[in-house]
XYZ file of C-alpha atoms in Angstrom:
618
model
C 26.565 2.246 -4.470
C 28.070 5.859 -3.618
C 27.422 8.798 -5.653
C 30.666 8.575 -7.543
C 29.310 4.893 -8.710
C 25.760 6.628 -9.226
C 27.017 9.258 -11.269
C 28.775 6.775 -13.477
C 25.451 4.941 -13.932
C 23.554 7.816 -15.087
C 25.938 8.940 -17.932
C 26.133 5.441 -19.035
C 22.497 5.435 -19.309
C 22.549 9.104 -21.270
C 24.946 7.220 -23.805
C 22.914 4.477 -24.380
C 20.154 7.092 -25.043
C 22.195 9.210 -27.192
C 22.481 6.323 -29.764
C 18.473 5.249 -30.055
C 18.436 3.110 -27.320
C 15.524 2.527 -24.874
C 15.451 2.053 -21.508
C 14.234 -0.237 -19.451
C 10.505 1.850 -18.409
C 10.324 2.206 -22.275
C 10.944 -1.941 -23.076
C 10.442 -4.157 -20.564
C 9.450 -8.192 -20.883
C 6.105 -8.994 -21.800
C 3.864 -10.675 -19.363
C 3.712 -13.854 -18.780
C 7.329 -14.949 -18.332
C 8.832 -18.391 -18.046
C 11.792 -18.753 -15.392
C 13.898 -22.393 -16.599
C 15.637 -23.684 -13.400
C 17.054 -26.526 -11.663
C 13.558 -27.515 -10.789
C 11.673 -26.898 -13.984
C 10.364 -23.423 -14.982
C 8.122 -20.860 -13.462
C 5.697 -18.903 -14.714
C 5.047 -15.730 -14.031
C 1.775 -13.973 -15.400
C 2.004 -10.731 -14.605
C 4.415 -7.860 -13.234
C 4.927 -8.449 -9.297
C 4.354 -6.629 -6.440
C 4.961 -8.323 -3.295
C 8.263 -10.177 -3.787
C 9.602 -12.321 -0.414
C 13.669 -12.804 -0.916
C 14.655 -15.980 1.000
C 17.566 -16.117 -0.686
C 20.674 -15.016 1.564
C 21.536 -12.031 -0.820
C 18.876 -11.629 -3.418
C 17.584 -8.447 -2.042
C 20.646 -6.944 -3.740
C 20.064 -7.380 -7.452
C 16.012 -6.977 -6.511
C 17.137 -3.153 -4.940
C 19.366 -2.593 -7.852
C 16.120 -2.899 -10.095
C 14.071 -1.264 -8.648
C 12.157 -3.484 -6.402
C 12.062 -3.213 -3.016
C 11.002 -6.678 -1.940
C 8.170 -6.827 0.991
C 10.773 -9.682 3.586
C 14.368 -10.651 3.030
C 15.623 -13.578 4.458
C 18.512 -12.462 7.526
C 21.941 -13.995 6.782
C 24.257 -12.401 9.619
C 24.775 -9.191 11.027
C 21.537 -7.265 12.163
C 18.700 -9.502 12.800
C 16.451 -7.009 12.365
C 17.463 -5.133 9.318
C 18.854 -7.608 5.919
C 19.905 -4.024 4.163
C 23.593 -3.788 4.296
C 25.457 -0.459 3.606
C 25.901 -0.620 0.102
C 22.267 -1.023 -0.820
C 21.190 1.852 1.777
C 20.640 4.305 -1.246
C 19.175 2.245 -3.483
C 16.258 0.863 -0.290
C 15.399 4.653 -0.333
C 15.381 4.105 3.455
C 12.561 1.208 3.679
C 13.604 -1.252 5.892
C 11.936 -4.966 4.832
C 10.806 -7.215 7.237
C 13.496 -9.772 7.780
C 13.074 -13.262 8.362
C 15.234 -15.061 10.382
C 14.849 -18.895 8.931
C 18.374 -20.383 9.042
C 19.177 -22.631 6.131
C 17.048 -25.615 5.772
C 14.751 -24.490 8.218
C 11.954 -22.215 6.179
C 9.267 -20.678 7.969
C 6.030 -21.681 5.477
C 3.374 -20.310 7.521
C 5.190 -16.884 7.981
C 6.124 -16.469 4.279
C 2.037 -17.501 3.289
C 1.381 -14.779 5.583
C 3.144 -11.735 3.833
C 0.755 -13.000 0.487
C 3.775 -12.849 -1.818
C 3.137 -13.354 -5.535
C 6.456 -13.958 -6.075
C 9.460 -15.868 -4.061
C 12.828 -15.346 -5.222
C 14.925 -18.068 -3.964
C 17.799 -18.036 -6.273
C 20.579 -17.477 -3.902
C 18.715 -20.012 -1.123
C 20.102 -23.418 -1.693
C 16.600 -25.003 -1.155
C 15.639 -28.746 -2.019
C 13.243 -30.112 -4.703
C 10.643 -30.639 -2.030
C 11.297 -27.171 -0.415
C 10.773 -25.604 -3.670
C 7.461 -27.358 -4.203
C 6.279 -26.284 -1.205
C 7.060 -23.013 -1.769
C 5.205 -23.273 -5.284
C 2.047 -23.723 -3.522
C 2.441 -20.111 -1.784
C 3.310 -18.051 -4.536
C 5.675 -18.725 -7.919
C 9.204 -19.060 -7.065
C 12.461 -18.775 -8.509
C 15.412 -21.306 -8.200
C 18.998 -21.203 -9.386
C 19.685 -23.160 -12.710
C 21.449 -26.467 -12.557
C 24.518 -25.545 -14.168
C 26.154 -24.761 -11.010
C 26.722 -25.694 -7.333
C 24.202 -24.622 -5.113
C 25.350 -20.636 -4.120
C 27.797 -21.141 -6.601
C 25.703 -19.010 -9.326
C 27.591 -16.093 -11.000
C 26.271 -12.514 -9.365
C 25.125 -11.845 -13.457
C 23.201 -14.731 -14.288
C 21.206 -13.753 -10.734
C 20.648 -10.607 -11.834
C 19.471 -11.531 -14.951
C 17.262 -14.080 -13.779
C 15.696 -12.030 -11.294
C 15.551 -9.198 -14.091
C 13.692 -11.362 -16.473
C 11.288 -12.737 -13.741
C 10.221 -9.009 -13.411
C 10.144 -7.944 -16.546
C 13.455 -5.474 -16.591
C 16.113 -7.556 -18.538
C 17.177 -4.515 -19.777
C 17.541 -2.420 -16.746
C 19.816 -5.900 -15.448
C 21.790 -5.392 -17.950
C 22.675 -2.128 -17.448
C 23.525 -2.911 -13.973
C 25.671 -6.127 -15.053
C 27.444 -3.697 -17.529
C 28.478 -1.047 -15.068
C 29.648 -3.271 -12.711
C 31.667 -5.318 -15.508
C 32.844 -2.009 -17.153
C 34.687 -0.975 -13.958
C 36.086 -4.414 -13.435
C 37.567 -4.526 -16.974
C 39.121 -1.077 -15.604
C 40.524 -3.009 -12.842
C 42.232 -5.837 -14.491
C 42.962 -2.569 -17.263
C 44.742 -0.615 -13.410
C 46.262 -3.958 -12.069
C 48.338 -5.548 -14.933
C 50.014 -7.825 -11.950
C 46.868 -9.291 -11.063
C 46.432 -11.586 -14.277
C 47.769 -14.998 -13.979
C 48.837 -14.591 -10.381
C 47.345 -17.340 -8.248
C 45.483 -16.884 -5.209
C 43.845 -18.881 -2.008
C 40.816 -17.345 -1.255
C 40.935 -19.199 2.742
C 39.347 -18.714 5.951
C 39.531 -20.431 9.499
C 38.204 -22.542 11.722
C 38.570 -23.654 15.178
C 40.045 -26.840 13.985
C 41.668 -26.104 10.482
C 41.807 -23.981 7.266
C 39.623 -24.017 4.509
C 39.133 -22.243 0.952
C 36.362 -21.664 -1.647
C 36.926 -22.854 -5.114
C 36.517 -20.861 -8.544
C 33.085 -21.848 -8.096
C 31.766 -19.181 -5.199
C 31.030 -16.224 -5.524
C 33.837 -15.069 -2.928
C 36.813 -16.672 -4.995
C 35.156 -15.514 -8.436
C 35.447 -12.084 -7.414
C 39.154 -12.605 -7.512
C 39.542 -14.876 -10.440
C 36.793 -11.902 -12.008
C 40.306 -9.241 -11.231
C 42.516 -11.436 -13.003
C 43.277 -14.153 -10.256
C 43.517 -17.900 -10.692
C 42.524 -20.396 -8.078
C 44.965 -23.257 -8.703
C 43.307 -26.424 -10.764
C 44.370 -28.697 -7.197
C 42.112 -26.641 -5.117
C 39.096 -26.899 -7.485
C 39.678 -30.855 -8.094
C 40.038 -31.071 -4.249
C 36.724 -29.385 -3.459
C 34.758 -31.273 -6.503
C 30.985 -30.314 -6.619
C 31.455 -28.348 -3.880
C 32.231 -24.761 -3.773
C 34.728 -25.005 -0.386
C 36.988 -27.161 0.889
C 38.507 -28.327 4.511
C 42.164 -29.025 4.317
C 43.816 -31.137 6.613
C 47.729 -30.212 8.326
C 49.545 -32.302 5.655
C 47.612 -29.941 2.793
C 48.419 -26.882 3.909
C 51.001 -25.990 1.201
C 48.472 -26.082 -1.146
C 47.448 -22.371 0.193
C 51.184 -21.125 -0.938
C 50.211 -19.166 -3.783
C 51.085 -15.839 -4.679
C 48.155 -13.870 -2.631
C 47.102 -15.626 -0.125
C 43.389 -14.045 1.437
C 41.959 -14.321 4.651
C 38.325 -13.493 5.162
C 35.137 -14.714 6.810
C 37.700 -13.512 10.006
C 34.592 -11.699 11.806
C 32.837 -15.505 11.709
C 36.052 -16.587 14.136
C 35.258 -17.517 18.033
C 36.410 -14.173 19.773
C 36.114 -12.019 16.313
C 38.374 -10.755 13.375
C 41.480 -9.455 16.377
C 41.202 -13.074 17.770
C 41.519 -15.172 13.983
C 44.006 -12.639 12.960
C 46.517 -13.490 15.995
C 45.674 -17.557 15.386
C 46.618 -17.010 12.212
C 49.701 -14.815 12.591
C 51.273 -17.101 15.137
C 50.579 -20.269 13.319
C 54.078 -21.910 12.954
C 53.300 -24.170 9.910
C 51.357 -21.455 8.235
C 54.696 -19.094 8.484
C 56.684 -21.668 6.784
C 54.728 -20.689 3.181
C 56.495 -18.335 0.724
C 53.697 -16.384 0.445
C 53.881 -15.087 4.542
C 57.182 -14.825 4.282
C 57.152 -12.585 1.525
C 54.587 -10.212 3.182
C 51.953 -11.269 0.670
C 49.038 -12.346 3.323
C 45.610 -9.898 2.961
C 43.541 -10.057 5.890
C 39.934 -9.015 5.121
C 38.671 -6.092 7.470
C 34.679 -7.187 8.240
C 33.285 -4.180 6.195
C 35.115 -5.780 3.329
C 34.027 -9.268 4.233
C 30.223 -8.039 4.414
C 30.424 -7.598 0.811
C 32.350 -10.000 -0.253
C 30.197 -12.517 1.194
C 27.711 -11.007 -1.170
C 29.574 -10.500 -4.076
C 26.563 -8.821 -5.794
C 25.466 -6.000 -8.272
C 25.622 -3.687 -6.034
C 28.499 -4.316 -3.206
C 31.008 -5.665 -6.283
C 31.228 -1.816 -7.071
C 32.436 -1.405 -3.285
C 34.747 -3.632 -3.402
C 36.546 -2.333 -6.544
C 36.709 0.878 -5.517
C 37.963 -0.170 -1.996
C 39.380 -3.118 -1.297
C 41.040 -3.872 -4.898
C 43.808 -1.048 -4.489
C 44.716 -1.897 -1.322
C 45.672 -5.773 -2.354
C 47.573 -3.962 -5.147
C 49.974 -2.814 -2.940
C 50.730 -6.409 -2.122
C 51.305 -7.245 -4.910
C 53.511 -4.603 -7.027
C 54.370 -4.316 -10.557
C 57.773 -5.537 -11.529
C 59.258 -3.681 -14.388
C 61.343 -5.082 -16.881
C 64.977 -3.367 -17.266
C 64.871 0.293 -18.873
C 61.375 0.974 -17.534
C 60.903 2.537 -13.908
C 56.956 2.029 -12.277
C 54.995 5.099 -11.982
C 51.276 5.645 -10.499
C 49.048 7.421 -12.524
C 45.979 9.870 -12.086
C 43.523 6.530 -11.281
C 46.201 4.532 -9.432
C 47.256 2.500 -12.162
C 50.771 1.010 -11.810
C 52.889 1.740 -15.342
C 56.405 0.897 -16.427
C 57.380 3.497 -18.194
C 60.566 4.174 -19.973
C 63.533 5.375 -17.748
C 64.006 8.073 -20.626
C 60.949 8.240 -23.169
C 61.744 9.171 -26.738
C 58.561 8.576 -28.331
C 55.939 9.728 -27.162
C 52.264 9.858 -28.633
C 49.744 12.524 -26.532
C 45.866 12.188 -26.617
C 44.962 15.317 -24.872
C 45.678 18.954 -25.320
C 47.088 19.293 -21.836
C 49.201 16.295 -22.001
C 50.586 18.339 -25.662
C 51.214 21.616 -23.805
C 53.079 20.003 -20.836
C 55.218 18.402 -22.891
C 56.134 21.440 -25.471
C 56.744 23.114 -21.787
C 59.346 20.861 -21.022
C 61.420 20.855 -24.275
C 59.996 17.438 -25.613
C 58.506 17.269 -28.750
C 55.604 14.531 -29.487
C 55.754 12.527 -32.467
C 51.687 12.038 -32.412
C 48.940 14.244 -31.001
C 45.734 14.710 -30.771
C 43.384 17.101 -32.756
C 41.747 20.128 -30.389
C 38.749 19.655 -29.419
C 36.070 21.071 -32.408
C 39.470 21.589 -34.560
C 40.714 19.198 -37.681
C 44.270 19.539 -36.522
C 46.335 19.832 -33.184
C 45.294 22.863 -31.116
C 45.828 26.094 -32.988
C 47.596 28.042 -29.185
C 50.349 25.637 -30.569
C 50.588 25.806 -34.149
C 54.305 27.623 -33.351
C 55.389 25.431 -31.001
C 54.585 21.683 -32.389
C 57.424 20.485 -35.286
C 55.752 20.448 -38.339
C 56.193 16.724 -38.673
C 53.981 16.207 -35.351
C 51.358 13.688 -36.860
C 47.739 14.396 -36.063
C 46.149 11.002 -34.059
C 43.045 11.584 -34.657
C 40.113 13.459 -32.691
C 40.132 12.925 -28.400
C 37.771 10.721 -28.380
C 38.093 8.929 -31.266
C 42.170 8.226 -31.981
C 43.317 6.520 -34.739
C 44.856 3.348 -33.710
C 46.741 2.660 -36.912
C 48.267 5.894 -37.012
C 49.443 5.579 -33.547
C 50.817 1.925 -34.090
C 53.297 3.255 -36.830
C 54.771 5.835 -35.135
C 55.771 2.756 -32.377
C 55.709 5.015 -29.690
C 57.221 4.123 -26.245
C 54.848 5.957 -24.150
C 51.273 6.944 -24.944
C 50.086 9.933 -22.555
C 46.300 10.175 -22.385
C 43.883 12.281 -19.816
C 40.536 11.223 -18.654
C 39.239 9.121 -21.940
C 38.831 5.542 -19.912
C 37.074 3.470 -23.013
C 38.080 -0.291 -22.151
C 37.997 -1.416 -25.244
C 40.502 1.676 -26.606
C 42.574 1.400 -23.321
C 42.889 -2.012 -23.804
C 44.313 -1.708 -27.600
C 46.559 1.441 -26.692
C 48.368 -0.866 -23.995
C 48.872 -3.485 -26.813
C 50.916 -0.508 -28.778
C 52.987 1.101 -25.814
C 52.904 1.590 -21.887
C 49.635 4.003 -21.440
C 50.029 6.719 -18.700
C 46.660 8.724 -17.547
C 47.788 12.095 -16.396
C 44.569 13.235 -15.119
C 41.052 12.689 -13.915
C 38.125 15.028 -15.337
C 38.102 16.671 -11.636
C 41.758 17.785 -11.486
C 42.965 21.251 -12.738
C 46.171 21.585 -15.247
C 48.409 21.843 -12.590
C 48.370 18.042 -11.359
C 48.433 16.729 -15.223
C 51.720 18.906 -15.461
C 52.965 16.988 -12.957
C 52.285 13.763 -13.891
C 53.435 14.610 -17.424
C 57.084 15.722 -15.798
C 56.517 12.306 -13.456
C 56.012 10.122 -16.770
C 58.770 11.933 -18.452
C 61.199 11.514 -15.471
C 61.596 15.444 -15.427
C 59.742 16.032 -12.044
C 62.097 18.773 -11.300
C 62.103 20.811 -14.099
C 57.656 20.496 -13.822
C 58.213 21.839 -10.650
C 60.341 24.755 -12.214
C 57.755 25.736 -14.419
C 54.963 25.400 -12.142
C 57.368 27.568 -9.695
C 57.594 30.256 -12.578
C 53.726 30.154 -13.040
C 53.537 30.648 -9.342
C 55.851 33.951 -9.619
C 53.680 35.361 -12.547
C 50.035 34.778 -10.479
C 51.533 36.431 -7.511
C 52.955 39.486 -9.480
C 49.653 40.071 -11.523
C 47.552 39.923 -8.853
C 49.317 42.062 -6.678
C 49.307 44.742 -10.125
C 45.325 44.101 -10.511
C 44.911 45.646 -6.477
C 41.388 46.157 -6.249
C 40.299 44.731 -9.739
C 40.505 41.524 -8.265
C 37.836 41.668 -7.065
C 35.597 42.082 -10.111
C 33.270 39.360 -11.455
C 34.188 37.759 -14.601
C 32.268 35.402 -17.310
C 34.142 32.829 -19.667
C 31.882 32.452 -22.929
C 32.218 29.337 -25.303
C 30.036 30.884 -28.168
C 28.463 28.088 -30.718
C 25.962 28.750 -33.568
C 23.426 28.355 -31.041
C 24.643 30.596 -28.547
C 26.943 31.393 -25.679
C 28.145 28.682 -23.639
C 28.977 29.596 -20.104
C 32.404 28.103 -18.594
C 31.938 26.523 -15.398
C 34.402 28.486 -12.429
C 36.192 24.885 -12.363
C 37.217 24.757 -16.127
C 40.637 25.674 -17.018
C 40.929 29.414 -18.050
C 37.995 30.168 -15.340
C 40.797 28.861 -12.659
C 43.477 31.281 -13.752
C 41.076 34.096 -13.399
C 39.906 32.744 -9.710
C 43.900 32.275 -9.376
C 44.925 35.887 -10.195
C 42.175 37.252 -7.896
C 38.663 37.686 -10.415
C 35.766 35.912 -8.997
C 33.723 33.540 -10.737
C 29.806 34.199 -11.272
C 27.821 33.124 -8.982
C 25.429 31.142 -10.591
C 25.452 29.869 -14.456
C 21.795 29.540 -15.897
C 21.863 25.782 -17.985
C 24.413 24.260 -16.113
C 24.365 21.105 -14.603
C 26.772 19.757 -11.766
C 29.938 17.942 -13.015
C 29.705 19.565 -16.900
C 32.154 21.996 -17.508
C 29.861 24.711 -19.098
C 26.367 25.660 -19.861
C 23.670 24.227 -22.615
C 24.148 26.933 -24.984
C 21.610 29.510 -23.802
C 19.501 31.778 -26.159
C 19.961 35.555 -27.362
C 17.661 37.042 -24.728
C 19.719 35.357 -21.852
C 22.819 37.157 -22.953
C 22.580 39.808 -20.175
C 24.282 36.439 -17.998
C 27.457 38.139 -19.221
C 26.729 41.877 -17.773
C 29.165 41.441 -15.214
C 32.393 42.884 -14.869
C 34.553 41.596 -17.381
C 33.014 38.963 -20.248
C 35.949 36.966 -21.761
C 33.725 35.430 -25.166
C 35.758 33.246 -27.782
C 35.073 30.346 -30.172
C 36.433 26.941 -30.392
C 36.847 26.757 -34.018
C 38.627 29.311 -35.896
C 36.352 30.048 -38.547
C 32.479 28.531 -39.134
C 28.922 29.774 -38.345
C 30.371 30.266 -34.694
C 32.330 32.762 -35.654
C 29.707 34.310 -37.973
C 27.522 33.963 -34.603
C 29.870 35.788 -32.006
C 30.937 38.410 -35.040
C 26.866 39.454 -35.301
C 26.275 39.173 -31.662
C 28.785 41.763 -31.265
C 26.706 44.086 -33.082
C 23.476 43.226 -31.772
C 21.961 46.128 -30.418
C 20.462 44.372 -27.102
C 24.528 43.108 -26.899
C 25.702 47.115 -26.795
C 23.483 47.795 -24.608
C 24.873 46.137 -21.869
C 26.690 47.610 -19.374
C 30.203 45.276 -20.004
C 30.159 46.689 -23.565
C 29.705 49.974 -22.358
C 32.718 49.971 -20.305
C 34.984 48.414 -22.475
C 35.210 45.454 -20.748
C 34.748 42.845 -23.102
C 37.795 40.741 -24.268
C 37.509 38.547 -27.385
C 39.617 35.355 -27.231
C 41.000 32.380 -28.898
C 38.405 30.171 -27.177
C 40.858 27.417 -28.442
C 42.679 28.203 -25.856
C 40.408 29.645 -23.141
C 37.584 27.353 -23.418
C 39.075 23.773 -23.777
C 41.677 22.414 -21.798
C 45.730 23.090 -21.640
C 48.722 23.310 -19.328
C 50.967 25.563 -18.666
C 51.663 27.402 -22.233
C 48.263 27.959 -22.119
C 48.353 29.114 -18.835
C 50.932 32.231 -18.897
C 48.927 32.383 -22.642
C 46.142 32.886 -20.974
C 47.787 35.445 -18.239
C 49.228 37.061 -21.040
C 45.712 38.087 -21.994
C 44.563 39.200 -18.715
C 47.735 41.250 -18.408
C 46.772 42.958 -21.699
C 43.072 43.318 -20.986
C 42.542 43.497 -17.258
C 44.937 45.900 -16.249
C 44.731 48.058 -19.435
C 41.465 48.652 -18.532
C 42.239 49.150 -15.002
């Protein structure tokens, strides 16, 4: 899992806190615990501590939870390390011992040795008398008998495994991050659902696929895929099939995958070119039409998996790139655009109604001439954003709050485009879609700049974006040339709340203008953690944070006990005494505008008050 994954993870778990819930150190399954399985049930009595993983990818889901497991069995690859890539973070470095017993030839004597107290074999494909002799070493899981043998979905492993060590809750967690970003997927690749696939690989004598059934071809039918009923009624109980010559039409599909290449006599170069030259094979509609995806070995490694923890790979990785086989056709009237998180949208050639859910997505479009029928509140405000009370038409309906829009409201305007920034909920995504074509404009990482663009891309008025961006340009370059050596003074953007001054971190929008014209940002922000975009509020006697050379302090609301806060504060003695307020150097702002987010209104706004400040002062 890679820190952007890990990151993701560890908000979702402050959420869950946020509303009461526990986690899974706070709850976990009482002791003793009965495993049901295809061989009866196991009983576990209390937590364990040496686990042995013979099955050929358990020691994913076991990593994922926590648990590094004592031996895990070796598949392929490294004989002497089982610990691919993906799980390196989460095996904090600890290599297991690996056991190299091949399938249906277990090692009992080495597994008594290691003095396991529990053997996962979920994911092992053993017999009834394999299992029992494993029983007599230590307790051992099995798969349950509602499925093919490997054919067990990558959740019910994890929640298995989960339960047999007393962390069903922390599995899932891990099941629902993994199954959040694929319902972002199918949400990004609209031309995925429906469209059938062959999941195939080859051999030296023939061609083969897996089924619906395995975990390989579930990962597509998981996106949106679906294997064709022939090739599942072909296969039977079994979770891959052989095809002969006179069956090889039945691969024709619309995406047809290649993996398991690296498995190939002479390697992944050597199937490729078998493949590529095969004259029969070229005869399909789906070569001919370019739709063929050959699976590069790093991809293969975890798709043969297809677990907790390389799934999340594999949908950051490998999904977009079989998106680009397959592109979105757009019905007449609507052109396909790409937005901020690579999500394919057709879009109206010329969009007359459009709904915006973000106060930068509101600003870019006022700064092109178009006005929205539907936006959304400011953020800590009851109405739009107050930097554009003179701007918006008065009949501009309020949508409701950022993260909370009001899905009525925006079904009867029947907008044709919805523009939105950042706000991924699923479940909301998936309704706004249902009303009108949903473009994202930006990711919480970007500055204003890219959203303008993508709002002039979604509009079909790249040009005249570029024109205002141009004229932005012109006004940075002028001011900082007028501020000389003022440029180089330090500057502090203060949110101030009833509870004190919020510090804007240098990456948040106003805080970039001021790095743009030439101030610098402080150089460190007391309270703030990486990726927020200011400080916890910080107390009274930590004020002297803005004693630098200019302090830029504003609320977000226009009246309340914020503004009762920031009024006192500037009359607090211990405030005067610093040496900002001394020199006249500190600017009080419409933190609606400074301290949220905007585009390029708010921009020259914001330049407007620099010009009047900065260089007045100078």
């Amino acid at each position: 899992m890679n820190t952007r994954s890990i990151i993701i993870f560890a908000l979702l778990a402050l959420f869950l806190a946020s509303f009461g819930f526990v986690s899974a150190d706070e709850s976990e399954d009482a002791f003793p615990v009965t495993i049901e399985h295809k061989f009866g049930s196991t009983t576990i009595t209390e937590e364990p501590q040496r686990i042995v993983s013979i099955g050929f990818t358990e020691q994913d889901p076991l990593l994922a939870l926590g648990v590094t497991p004592v031996a895990v069995r070796y598949w392929y690859g490294d004989p002497e390390n089982a610990i691919f890539p993906w799980a390196i973070d989460e095996s904090g470095g600890v290599q297991p011992q690996a056991l190299n017993m091949p399938y249906g030839n277990l090692n009992y004597e080495a597994i008594l040795a290691l003095a396991p107290d529990l053997i996962s074999a979920v994911d092992s494909g053993i017999t009834q008398e394999e299992y029992e002799f494993l029983s007599q070493i230590a307790p051992t899981l099995a798969q349950y008998d509602t499925y093919v043998d490997f054919g067990m979905p990558w959740q019910e492993t994890t929640r298995l495994i989960g339960k047999a060590l007393g962390r069903s809750e922390q599995a899932e967690a891990a099941i629902g991050a993994v199954e959040s970003s694929l319902t972002q997927a199918r949400n990004r690749y609209p031309q995925f659902q429906g469209a059938t696939v062959s999941v195939a690989y080859k051999t030296a004598e023939t061609y083969g696929y897996y089924t619906g059934q395995d975990g390989r071809g579930r990962f597509f039918t998981d996106l949106g895929f679906v294997v064709p009923a022939e090739q599942n009624e072909l296969a039977g109980d079994s979770f891959y099939y052989y095809l002969s010559e006179e069956r090889i039409d039945i691969l024709d599909t619309d995406l047809l995958v290649f993996l398991a290449l690296q498995f190939y006599e002479g390697g992944s170069d050597a199937a490729r070119e078998v493949i590529s030259a095969d004259a029969l094979l070229s005869k399909l509609d789906v070569v001919q039409d370019d739709r063929v995806f050959f699976v590069s070995d790093e991809y293969d490694d975890a798709l043969q998996f297809s677990t907790v923890l390389s799934l999340q790979y594999l949908l950051e990785n490998m999904a977009p790139e079989i998106a680009r086989l397959i592109p979105l056709e757009c019905d007449s009237g609507l052109r396909a655009v790409v937005d901020a998180v690579g999500v394919t949208v057709c879009v109206p050639d010329a969009p007359q109604r459009v709904v915006a859910l973000q106060e930068g997505d509101i600003d870019g479009l006022l700064a092109l001439d178009v006005e929205p029928i539907g936006a959304t509140n400011g953020r800590g405000q009851m109405t739009p954003p107050r930097y554009l009370d003179e701007r918006l038409p008065e009949d501009t309906v309020s949508v409701g709050a950022f993260f909370r829009p009001n899905l009525e409201v925006i079904l009867s305007l029947q907008p044709d485009l919805i523009l939105f920034a950042g706000y991924s909920n699923p479940d909301v995504l998936a309704q706004l879609n249902a009303i009108a074509p949903v473009y994202n404009t930006a990711t919480f990482d970007e500055d204003w700049r890219a959203q303008f663009a993508r709002v002039g891309e979604a509009l079909n008025m790249g040009a005249e974006a570029d024109a205002v961006l141009a004229d932005y340009d012109q006004r940075v370059a002028t001011l900082g040339a007028n501020l000389g050596a003022a440029g180089d003074e330090m500057f502090i953007v203060g949110r101030w709340t009833a509870e004190g001054p919020q510090i804007m971190a240098p990456t948040t929008f106003s805080s970039r203008i001021l790095i743009d014209v030439g101030l610098q940002p402080p150089l460190e922000i007391p309270e703030l953690q990486q990726g927020h975009p200011h400080s916890a509020p910080l107390s009274l006697e930590s004020v002297g944070i803005i004693d630098v050379d200019w302090a830029f302090l504003g609320t977000l609301q226009g009246q309340g006990d914020a503004v009762e806060a920031l009024d006192e504060l500037l009359e607090n003695p211990l405030f005067q005494s610093l040496q900002v307020v001394q020199n006249d150097r500190v600017v009080v702002i419409d933190g609606s505008l400074w301290t949220s987010v905007g585009g390029p209104l708010a921009a020259m706004a914001v330049l407007d008050d620099v010009e009047a400040s900065v260089l007045a002062g100078e």
